[in-house]
Amino acid sequence: EADIYQTPRYLVIGTGKKITLECSQTMGHDKMYWYQQDPGMELHLIHYSYGVNSTEKGDLSSESTVSRIRTEHFPLTLESARPSHTSQYLCASTPDYSSTQYFGPGTRLLVL
Amino acid sequence: DQQVKQNSPSLSVQEGRISILNCDYTNSMFDYFLWYKKYPAEGPTFLISISSIKDKNEDGRFTVFLNKSAKHLSLHIVPSQPGDSAVYFCAASASGANSKLTFGKGITLSVRP
């Protein structure tokens, strides 16, 4: 199983603030993903990356942006948080030879 | 339109009995299927997967069955334990989709002591 870390685990911020959610993995996986998930709903893919300097938007429109400057690091940024951004954000990675994604512990974001 | 459907939002089972969680899909291009378990405020944990070339895969107490003609898969947990109480997500992937997964909405399993 992949070692994948997310910080912070919980975050409460005010509307209009800029935030960055961190995601790091130590397995050298090229493929990484960001999902948004609300209770009772499926995981929605918002961003993914197939390697350094590669980023793509996912199936769910999101006002966030991502970067992939290093293989192990895939941060997600919200330039101006709004209450509609309140959700759980999940980061995942997968080795090249597999379709099995391994998830981090998630960040629960509450925007007031 | 949802391509992966978990139509039963919840299931309650007594400890020691079998839990059967169902999942249906509509996209015939899906050829790899996974089950994840998720506790509140945590990330999903990979449980078991199955390729479309198989109809059954077993790992300890967990068995996944795939019926391609019906576009249906199920996860069996035997025997069920209170620690199995969680939300279970079904996910599917298609070859050439670069490992992108499509998830269902999840089933909340409660195992009663």
PDB file of C-alpha atoms in Angstrom:
ATOM      1  CA  GLU A   1       0.000   0.000   0.000  1.00  0.00           C
ATOM      2  CA  ALA A   2       1.197   3.513  -0.808  1.00  0.00           C
ATOM      3  CA  ASP A   3       2.372   5.936   1.831  1.00  0.00           C
ATOM      4  CA  ILE A   4       0.436   9.067   1.026  1.00  0.00           C
ATOM      5  CA  TYR A   5       0.044  12.045   3.287  1.00  0.00           C
ATOM      6  CA  GLN A   6      -2.296  14.979   3.386  1.00  0.00           C
ATOM      7  CA  THR A   7      -2.139  18.127   5.477  1.00  0.00           C
ATOM      8  CA  PRO A   8      -3.953  19.682   7.122  1.00  0.00           C
ATOM      9  CA  ARG A   9      -6.443  17.014   8.186  1.00  0.00           C
ATOM     10  CA  TYR A  10      -9.008  19.620   9.197  1.00  0.00           C
ATOM     11  CA  LEU A  11      -9.272  23.271   8.218  1.00  0.00           C
ATOM     12  CA  VAL A  12     -11.788  25.973   9.110  1.00  0.00           C
ATOM     13  CA  ILE A  13     -11.336  29.265   7.279  1.00  0.00           C
ATOM     14  CA  GLY A  14     -13.250  32.379   6.373  1.00  0.00           C
ATOM     15  CA  THR A  15     -14.630  33.255   2.961  1.00  0.00           C
ATOM     16  CA  GLY A  16     -12.127  34.833   0.580  1.00  0.00           C
ATOM     17  CA  LYS A  17      -9.023  33.233   2.059  1.00  0.00           C
ATOM     18  CA  LYS A  18      -6.428  31.533  -0.096  1.00  0.00           C
ATOM     19  CA  ILE A  19      -5.586  27.992   0.957  1.00  0.00           C
ATOM     20  CA  THR A  20      -3.309  25.199  -0.192  1.00  0.00           C
ATOM     21  CA  LEU A  21      -4.009  21.568   0.609  1.00  0.00           C
ATOM     22  CA  GLU A  22      -0.865  19.473   0.659  1.00  0.00           C
ATOM     23  CA  CYS A  23      -0.478  15.944  -0.692  1.00  0.00           C
ATOM     24  CA  SER A  24       2.727  13.936  -0.753  1.00  0.00           C
ATOM     25  CA  GLN A  25       3.545  10.320  -1.522  1.00  0.00           C
ATOM     26  CA  THR A  26       6.769   8.427  -1.001  1.00  0.00           C
ATOM     27  CA  MET A  27       6.264   5.581  -3.469  1.00  0.00           C
ATOM     28  CA  GLY A  28       7.458   7.351  -6.586  1.00  0.00           C
ATOM     29  CA  HIS A  29       4.064   7.024  -8.267  1.00  0.00           C
ATOM     30  CA  ASP A  30       3.718   9.091 -11.418  1.00  0.00           C
ATOM     31  CA  LYS A  31      -0.085   9.215 -11.373  1.00  0.00           C
ATOM     32  CA  MET A  32      -1.810  11.311  -8.738  1.00  0.00           C
ATOM     33  CA  TYR A  33      -5.408  12.445  -8.281  1.00  0.00           C
ATOM     34  CA  TRP A  34      -7.557  14.868  -6.296  1.00  0.00           C
ATOM     35  CA  TYR A  35     -11.148  14.017  -5.444  1.00  0.00           C
ATOM     36  CA  GLN A  36     -13.929  15.891  -3.708  1.00  0.00           C
ATOM     37  CA  GLN A  37     -16.416  13.891  -1.659  1.00  0.00           C
ATOM     38  CA  ASP A  38     -19.530  14.838   0.292  1.00  0.00           C
ATOM     39  CA  PRO A  39     -21.503  12.519   2.599  1.00  0.00           C
ATOM     40  CA  GLY A  40     -23.742  10.119   0.703  1.00  0.00           C
ATOM     41  CA  MET A  41     -22.168  11.026  -2.602  1.00  0.00           C
ATOM     42  CA  GLU A  42     -19.604   9.483  -4.907  1.00  0.00           C
ATOM     43  CA  LEU A  43     -16.011  10.645  -5.138  1.00  0.00           C
ATOM     44  CA  HIS A  44     -15.698  13.264  -7.865  1.00  0.00           C
ATOM     45  CA  LEU A  45     -12.383  13.610  -9.704  1.00  0.00           C
ATOM     46  CA  ILE A  46     -11.371  17.274  -9.812  1.00  0.00           C
ATOM     47  CA  HIS A  47      -7.709  17.106 -10.936  1.00  0.00           C
ATOM     48  CA  TYR A  48      -5.157  14.528 -11.970  1.00  0.00           C
ATOM     49  CA  SER A  49      -1.539  14.316 -13.043  1.00  0.00           C
ATOM     50  CA  TYR A  50       0.422  11.678 -14.927  1.00  0.00           C
ATOM     51  CA  GLY A  51       3.804  13.042 -13.967  1.00  0.00           C
ATOM     52  CA  VAL A  52       5.916  16.116 -13.391  1.00  0.00           C
ATOM     53  CA  ASN A  53       4.581  19.202 -15.192  1.00  0.00           C
ATOM     54  CA  SER A  54       1.440  17.301 -16.208  1.00  0.00           C
ATOM     55  CA  THR A  55      -1.927  18.410 -14.805  1.00  0.00           C
ATOM     56  CA  GLU A  56      -5.455  17.911 -16.108  1.00  0.00           C
ATOM     57  CA  LYS A  57      -8.907  18.913 -14.962  1.00  0.00           C
ATOM     58  CA  GLY A  58     -11.156  16.112 -13.856  1.00  0.00           C
ATOM     59  CA  ASP A  59     -14.800  15.345 -14.455  1.00  0.00           C
ATOM     60  CA  LEU A  60     -16.134  17.764 -11.857  1.00  0.00           C
ATOM     61  CA  SER A  61     -15.646  21.442 -12.507  1.00  0.00           C
ATOM     62  CA  SER A  62     -13.596  22.963  -9.740  1.00  0.00           C
ATOM     63  CA  GLU A  63     -12.342  26.452  -8.962  1.00  0.00           C
ATOM     64  CA  SER A  64      -9.165  24.992  -7.535  1.00  0.00           C
ATOM     65  CA  THR A  65      -5.796  24.666  -9.258  1.00  0.00           C
ATOM     66  CA  VAL A  66      -2.982  22.146  -8.891  1.00  0.00           C
ATOM     67  CA  SER A  67       0.708  21.928  -9.663  1.00  0.00           C
ATOM     68  CA  ARG A  68       3.154  19.053 -10.077  1.00  0.00           C
ATOM     69  CA  ILE A  69       6.720  20.287  -9.839  1.00  0.00           C
ATOM     70  CA  ARG A  70       8.032  17.191  -8.069  1.00  0.00           C
ATOM     71  CA  THR A  71       6.904  13.588  -8.455  1.00  0.00           C
ATOM     72  CA  GLU A  72       6.091  13.202  -4.781  1.00  0.00           C
ATOM     73  CA  HIS A  73       4.160  16.444  -4.296  1.00  0.00           C
ATOM     74  CA  PHE A  74       0.724  17.421  -5.689  1.00  0.00           C
ATOM     75  CA  PRO A  75      -0.724  20.452  -3.882  1.00  0.00           C
ATOM     76  CA  LEU A  76      -4.200  21.856  -4.497  1.00  0.00           C
ATOM     77  CA  THR A  77      -4.882  25.585  -4.154  1.00  0.00           C
ATOM     78  CA  LEU A  78      -8.084  27.563  -3.722  1.00  0.00           C
ATOM     79  CA  GLU A  79      -7.405  31.240  -4.484  1.00  0.00           C
ATOM     80  CA  SER A  80     -10.552  32.499  -2.770  1.00  0.00           C
ATOM     81  CA  ALA A  81     -12.460  30.033  -0.633  1.00  0.00           C
ATOM     82  CA  ARG A  82     -16.256  30.097  -0.533  1.00  0.00           C
ATOM     83  CA  PRO A  83     -18.803  28.166   1.586  1.00  0.00           C
ATOM     84  CA  SER A  84     -19.582  26.039  -1.491  1.00  0.00           C
ATOM     85  CA  HIS A  85     -16.020  24.673  -1.241  1.00  0.00           C
ATOM     86  CA  THR A  86     -16.869  23.018   2.069  1.00  0.00           C
ATOM     87  CA  SER A  87     -16.178  19.322   1.496  1.00  0.00           C
ATOM     88  CA  GLN A  88     -13.712  16.508   2.042  1.00  0.00           C
ATOM     89  CA  TYR A  89     -10.726  16.558  -0.324  1.00  0.00           C
ATOM     90  CA  LEU A  90      -8.998  13.250  -1.015  1.00  0.00           C
ATOM     91  CA  CYS A  91      -5.640  12.729  -2.695  1.00  0.00           C
ATOM     92  CA  ALA A  92      -4.663   9.427  -4.311  1.00  0.00           C
ATOM     93  CA  SER A  93      -1.820   7.914  -6.264  1.00  0.00           C
ATOM     94  CA  THR A  94      -1.300   4.800  -8.326  1.00  0.00           C
ATOM     95  CA  PRO A  95       1.702   2.936  -9.712  1.00  0.00           C
ATOM     96  CA  ASP A  96       2.123   2.807 -13.479  1.00  0.00           C
ATOM     97  CA  TYR A  97       1.440  -0.921 -13.677  1.00  0.00           C
ATOM     98  CA  SER A  98      -1.916  -0.766 -11.869  1.00  0.00           C
ATOM     99  CA  SER A  99      -5.312   0.905 -11.828  1.00  0.00           C
ATOM    100  CA  THR A 100      -5.601   0.559  -8.063  1.00  0.00           C
ATOM    101  CA  GLN A 101      -5.504   3.969  -6.433  1.00  0.00           C
ATOM    102  CA  TYR A 102      -4.270   4.446  -2.881  1.00  0.00           C
ATOM    103  CA  PHE A 103      -5.702   7.285  -0.872  1.00  0.00           C
ATOM    104  CA  GLY A 104      -4.431   9.661   1.737  1.00  0.00           C
ATOM    105  CA  PRO A 105      -6.404  10.390   4.918  1.00  0.00           C
ATOM    106  CA  GLY A 106      -8.169  13.394   3.397  1.00  0.00           C
ATOM    107  CA  THR A 107      -8.642  17.038   4.369  1.00  0.00           C
ATOM    108  CA  ARG A 108     -11.971  18.162   5.771  1.00  0.00           C
ATOM    109  CA  LEU A 109     -12.487  21.790   4.750  1.00  0.00           C
ATOM    110  CA  LEU A 110     -15.103  24.084   6.259  1.00  0.00           C
ATOM    111  CA  VAL A 111     -15.455  27.553   4.792  1.00  0.00           C
ATOM    112  CA  LEU A 112     -17.487  29.970   6.882  1.00  0.00           C
TER     113      LEU A 112
ATOM    114  CA  ASP B   1     -25.859   9.850 -15.777  1.00  0.00           C
ATOM    115  CA  GLN B   2     -24.248   7.620 -13.173  1.00  0.00           C
ATOM    116  CA  GLN B   3     -22.128   4.881 -14.690  1.00  0.00           C
ATOM    117  CA  VAL B   4     -21.583   3.062 -11.393  1.00  0.00           C
ATOM    118  CA  LYS B   5     -24.651   2.579  -9.234  1.00  0.00           C
ATOM    119  CA  GLN B   6     -24.972   1.421  -5.667  1.00  0.00           C
ATOM    120  CA  ASN B   7     -28.721   1.541  -5.319  1.00  0.00           C
ATOM    121  CA  SER B   8     -29.013   0.522  -1.687  1.00  0.00           C
ATOM    122  CA  PRO B   9     -27.728   3.345   0.511  1.00  0.00           C
ATOM    123  CA  SER B  10     -27.484   1.225   3.630  1.00  0.00           C
ATOM    124  CA  LEU B  11     -27.344  -2.347   4.924  1.00  0.00           C
ATOM    125  CA  SER B  12     -27.615  -3.704   8.455  1.00  0.00           C
ATOM    126  CA  VAL B  13     -26.317  -7.188   9.276  1.00  0.00           C
ATOM    127  CA  GLN B  14     -25.819  -9.143  12.459  1.00  0.00           C
ATOM    128  CA  GLU B  15     -22.293 -10.018  13.534  1.00  0.00           C
ATOM    129  CA  GLY B  16     -21.182 -13.387  12.177  1.00  0.00           C
ATOM    130  CA  ARG B  17     -23.595 -13.355   9.252  1.00  0.00           C
ATOM    131  CA  ILE B  18     -22.860 -12.642   5.611  1.00  0.00           C
ATOM    132  CA  SER B  19     -22.919  -9.086   4.215  1.00  0.00           C
ATOM    133  CA  ILE B  20     -23.671  -8.763   0.509  1.00  0.00           C
ATOM    134  CA  LEU B  21     -23.066  -5.377  -1.076  1.00  0.00           C
ATOM    135  CA  ASN B  22     -24.216  -4.857  -4.641  1.00  0.00           C
ATOM    136  CA  CYS B  23     -23.018  -2.652  -7.468  1.00  0.00           C
ATOM    137  CA  ASP B  24     -24.223  -2.184 -11.043  1.00  0.00           C
ATOM    138  CA  TYR B  25     -22.511  -0.462 -13.932  1.00  0.00           C
ATOM    139  CA  THR B  26     -23.633   0.753 -17.331  1.00  0.00           C
ATOM    140  CA  ASN B  27     -20.395   1.339 -19.241  1.00  0.00           C
ATOM    141  CA  SER B  28     -19.441  -1.822 -21.142  1.00  0.00           C
ATOM    142  CA  MET B  29     -15.875  -0.499 -21.497  1.00  0.00           C
ATOM    143  CA  PHE B  30     -15.214  -1.017 -17.777  1.00  0.00           C
ATOM    144  CA  ASP B  31     -12.898  -3.976 -17.299  1.00  0.00           C
ATOM    145  CA  TYR B  32     -11.469  -3.537 -13.814  1.00  0.00           C
ATOM    146  CA  PHE B  33     -13.489  -3.191 -10.647  1.00  0.00           C
ATOM    147  CA  LEU B  34     -12.541  -2.293  -7.101  1.00  0.00           C
ATOM    148  CA  TRP B  35     -14.083  -2.058  -3.661  1.00  0.00           C
ATOM    149  CA  TYR B  36     -12.992   0.509  -1.110  1.00  0.00           C
ATOM    150  CA  LYS B  37     -13.915   0.856   2.541  1.00  0.00           C
ATOM    151  CA  LYS B  38     -14.181   4.290   4.123  1.00  0.00           C
ATOM    152  CA  TYR B  39     -14.554   5.440   7.707  1.00  0.00           C
ATOM    153  CA  PRO B  40     -15.854   8.971   8.406  1.00  0.00           C
ATOM    154  CA  ALA B  41     -13.183  11.672   8.155  1.00  0.00           C
ATOM    155  CA  GLU B  42     -10.674   9.192   6.675  1.00  0.00           C
ATOM    156  CA  GLY B  43      -9.595   8.325   3.162  1.00  0.00           C
ATOM    157  CA  PRO B  44     -10.870   5.205   1.367  1.00  0.00           C
ATOM    158  CA  THR B  45      -8.917   2.007   1.925  1.00  0.00           C
ATOM    159  CA  PHE B  46      -8.512  -0.437  -0.951  1.00  0.00           C
ATOM    160  CA  LEU B  47     -10.143  -3.796  -0.169  1.00  0.00           C
ATOM    161  CA  ILE B  48     -10.244  -6.030  -3.204  1.00  0.00           C
ATOM    162  CA  SER B  49     -10.402  -5.854  -6.981  1.00  0.00           C
ATOM    163  CA  ILE B  50     -11.364  -8.011  -9.933  1.00  0.00           C
ATOM    164  CA  SER B  51     -10.505  -7.996 -13.594  1.00  0.00           C
ATOM    165  CA  SER B  52     -13.165  -8.658 -16.209  1.00  0.00           C
ATOM    166  CA  ILE B  53     -11.380 -11.868 -17.231  1.00  0.00           C
ATOM    167  CA  LYS B  54     -12.421 -13.374 -13.895  1.00  0.00           C
ATOM    168  CA  ASP B  55     -15.783 -13.899 -12.266  1.00  0.00           C
ATOM    169  CA  LYS B  56     -14.588 -14.290  -8.697  1.00  0.00           C
ATOM    170  CA  ASN B  57     -11.749 -13.072  -6.521  1.00  0.00           C
ATOM    171  CA  GLU B  58     -11.266 -13.955  -2.875  1.00  0.00           C
ATOM    172  CA  ASP B  59      -9.128 -12.425  -0.146  1.00  0.00           C
ATOM    173  CA  GLY B  60      -9.727 -13.697   3.356  1.00  0.00           C
ATOM    174  CA  ARG B  61     -13.227 -12.775   4.475  1.00  0.00           C
ATOM    175  CA  PHE B  62     -13.846 -10.740   1.315  1.00  0.00           C
ATOM    176  CA  THR B  63     -15.016 -12.157  -2.013  1.00  0.00           C
ATOM    177  CA  VAL B  64     -15.992 -10.168  -5.073  1.00  0.00           C
ATOM    178  CA  PHE B  65     -18.198 -11.696  -7.761  1.00  0.00           C
ATOM    179  CA  LEU B  66     -18.509 -10.263 -11.260  1.00  0.00           C
ATOM    180  CA  ASN B  67     -21.376 -10.972 -13.663  1.00  0.00           C
ATOM    181  CA  LYS B  68     -20.380  -9.268 -16.902  1.00  0.00           C
ATOM    182  CA  SER B  69     -23.540 -10.112 -18.797  1.00  0.00           C
ATOM    183  CA  ALA B  70     -25.630  -8.460 -16.096  1.00  0.00           C
ATOM    184  CA  LYS B  71     -23.081  -5.684 -15.544  1.00  0.00           C
ATOM    185  CA  HIS B  72     -23.244  -6.466 -11.849  1.00  0.00           C
ATOM    186  CA  LEU B  73     -20.751  -7.114  -9.124  1.00  0.00           C
ATOM    187  CA  SER B  74     -21.096  -7.892  -5.460  1.00  0.00           C
ATOM    188  CA  LEU B  75     -18.891  -7.914  -2.397  1.00  0.00           C
ATOM    189  CA  HIS B  76     -19.436 -10.679   0.149  1.00  0.00           C
ATOM    190  CA  ILE B  77     -18.069 -10.359   3.665  1.00  0.00           C
ATOM    191  CA  VAL B  78     -18.125 -13.542   5.711  1.00  0.00           C
ATOM    192  CA  PRO B  79     -18.289 -13.519   8.658  1.00  0.00           C
ATOM    193  CA  SER B  80     -19.244  -9.899   9.233  1.00  0.00           C
ATOM    194  CA  GLN B  81     -17.601  -8.161  12.179  1.00  0.00           C
ATOM    195  CA  PRO B  82     -18.508  -4.899  13.975  1.00  0.00           C
ATOM    196  CA  GLY B  83     -15.263  -3.376  12.677  1.00  0.00           C
ATOM    197  CA  ASP B  84     -16.601  -3.821   9.151  1.00  0.00           C
ATOM    198  CA  SER B  85     -19.118  -1.051   9.805  1.00  0.00           C
ATOM    199  CA  ALA B  86     -18.185   1.647   7.294  1.00  0.00           C
ATOM    200  CA  VAL B  87     -19.118   3.051   3.891  1.00  0.00           C
ATOM    201  CA  TYR B  88     -18.199   0.774   0.980  1.00  0.00           C
ATOM    202  CA  PHE B  89     -17.543   2.260  -2.453  1.00  0.00           C
ATOM    203  CA  CYS B  90     -17.611   0.359  -5.699  1.00  0.00           C
ATOM    204  CA  ALA B  91     -15.342   1.742  -8.445  1.00  0.00           C
ATOM    205  CA  ALA B  92     -14.634   0.852 -12.064  1.00  0.00           C
ATOM    206  CA  SER B  93     -11.976   1.573 -14.632  1.00  0.00           C
ATOM    207  CA  ALA B  94     -11.588   1.071 -18.384  1.00  0.00           C
ATOM    208  CA  SER B  95      -8.364   0.063 -20.143  1.00  0.00           C
ATOM    209  CA  GLY B  96      -6.813   3.050 -21.768  1.00  0.00           C
ATOM    210  CA  ALA B  97      -8.506   5.397 -19.322  1.00  0.00           C
ATOM    211  CA  ASN B  98      -5.162   5.947 -17.657  1.00  0.00           C
ATOM    212  CA  SER B  99      -6.276   4.467 -14.345  1.00  0.00           C
ATOM    213  CA  LYS B 100      -9.122   6.940 -13.881  1.00  0.00           C
ATOM    214  CA  LEU B 101     -11.774   5.485 -11.619  1.00  0.00           C
ATOM    215  CA  THR B 102     -15.529   6.043 -11.620  1.00  0.00           C
ATOM    216  CA  PHE B 103     -17.110   5.630  -8.191  1.00  0.00           C
ATOM    217  CA  GLY B 104     -20.574   4.778  -6.933  1.00  0.00           C
ATOM    218  CA  LYS B 105     -22.242   6.703  -4.096  1.00  0.00           C
ATOM    219  CA  GLY B 106     -21.378   4.108  -1.499  1.00  0.00           C
ATOM    220  CA  ILE B 107     -23.290   1.793   0.836  1.00  0.00           C
ATOM    221  CA  THR B 108     -23.245   2.275   4.582  1.00  0.00           C
ATOM    222  CA  LEU B 109     -22.809  -1.113   6.259  1.00  0.00           C
ATOM    223  CA  SER B 110     -23.728  -1.502   9.921  1.00  0.00           C
ATOM    224  CA  VAL B 111     -22.784  -4.742  11.638  1.00  0.00           C
ATOM    225  CA  ARG B 112     -24.745  -5.264  14.834  1.00  0.00           C
ATOM    226  CA  PRO B 113     -23.015  -7.074  17.715  1.00  0.00           C
TER     227      PRO B 113
END
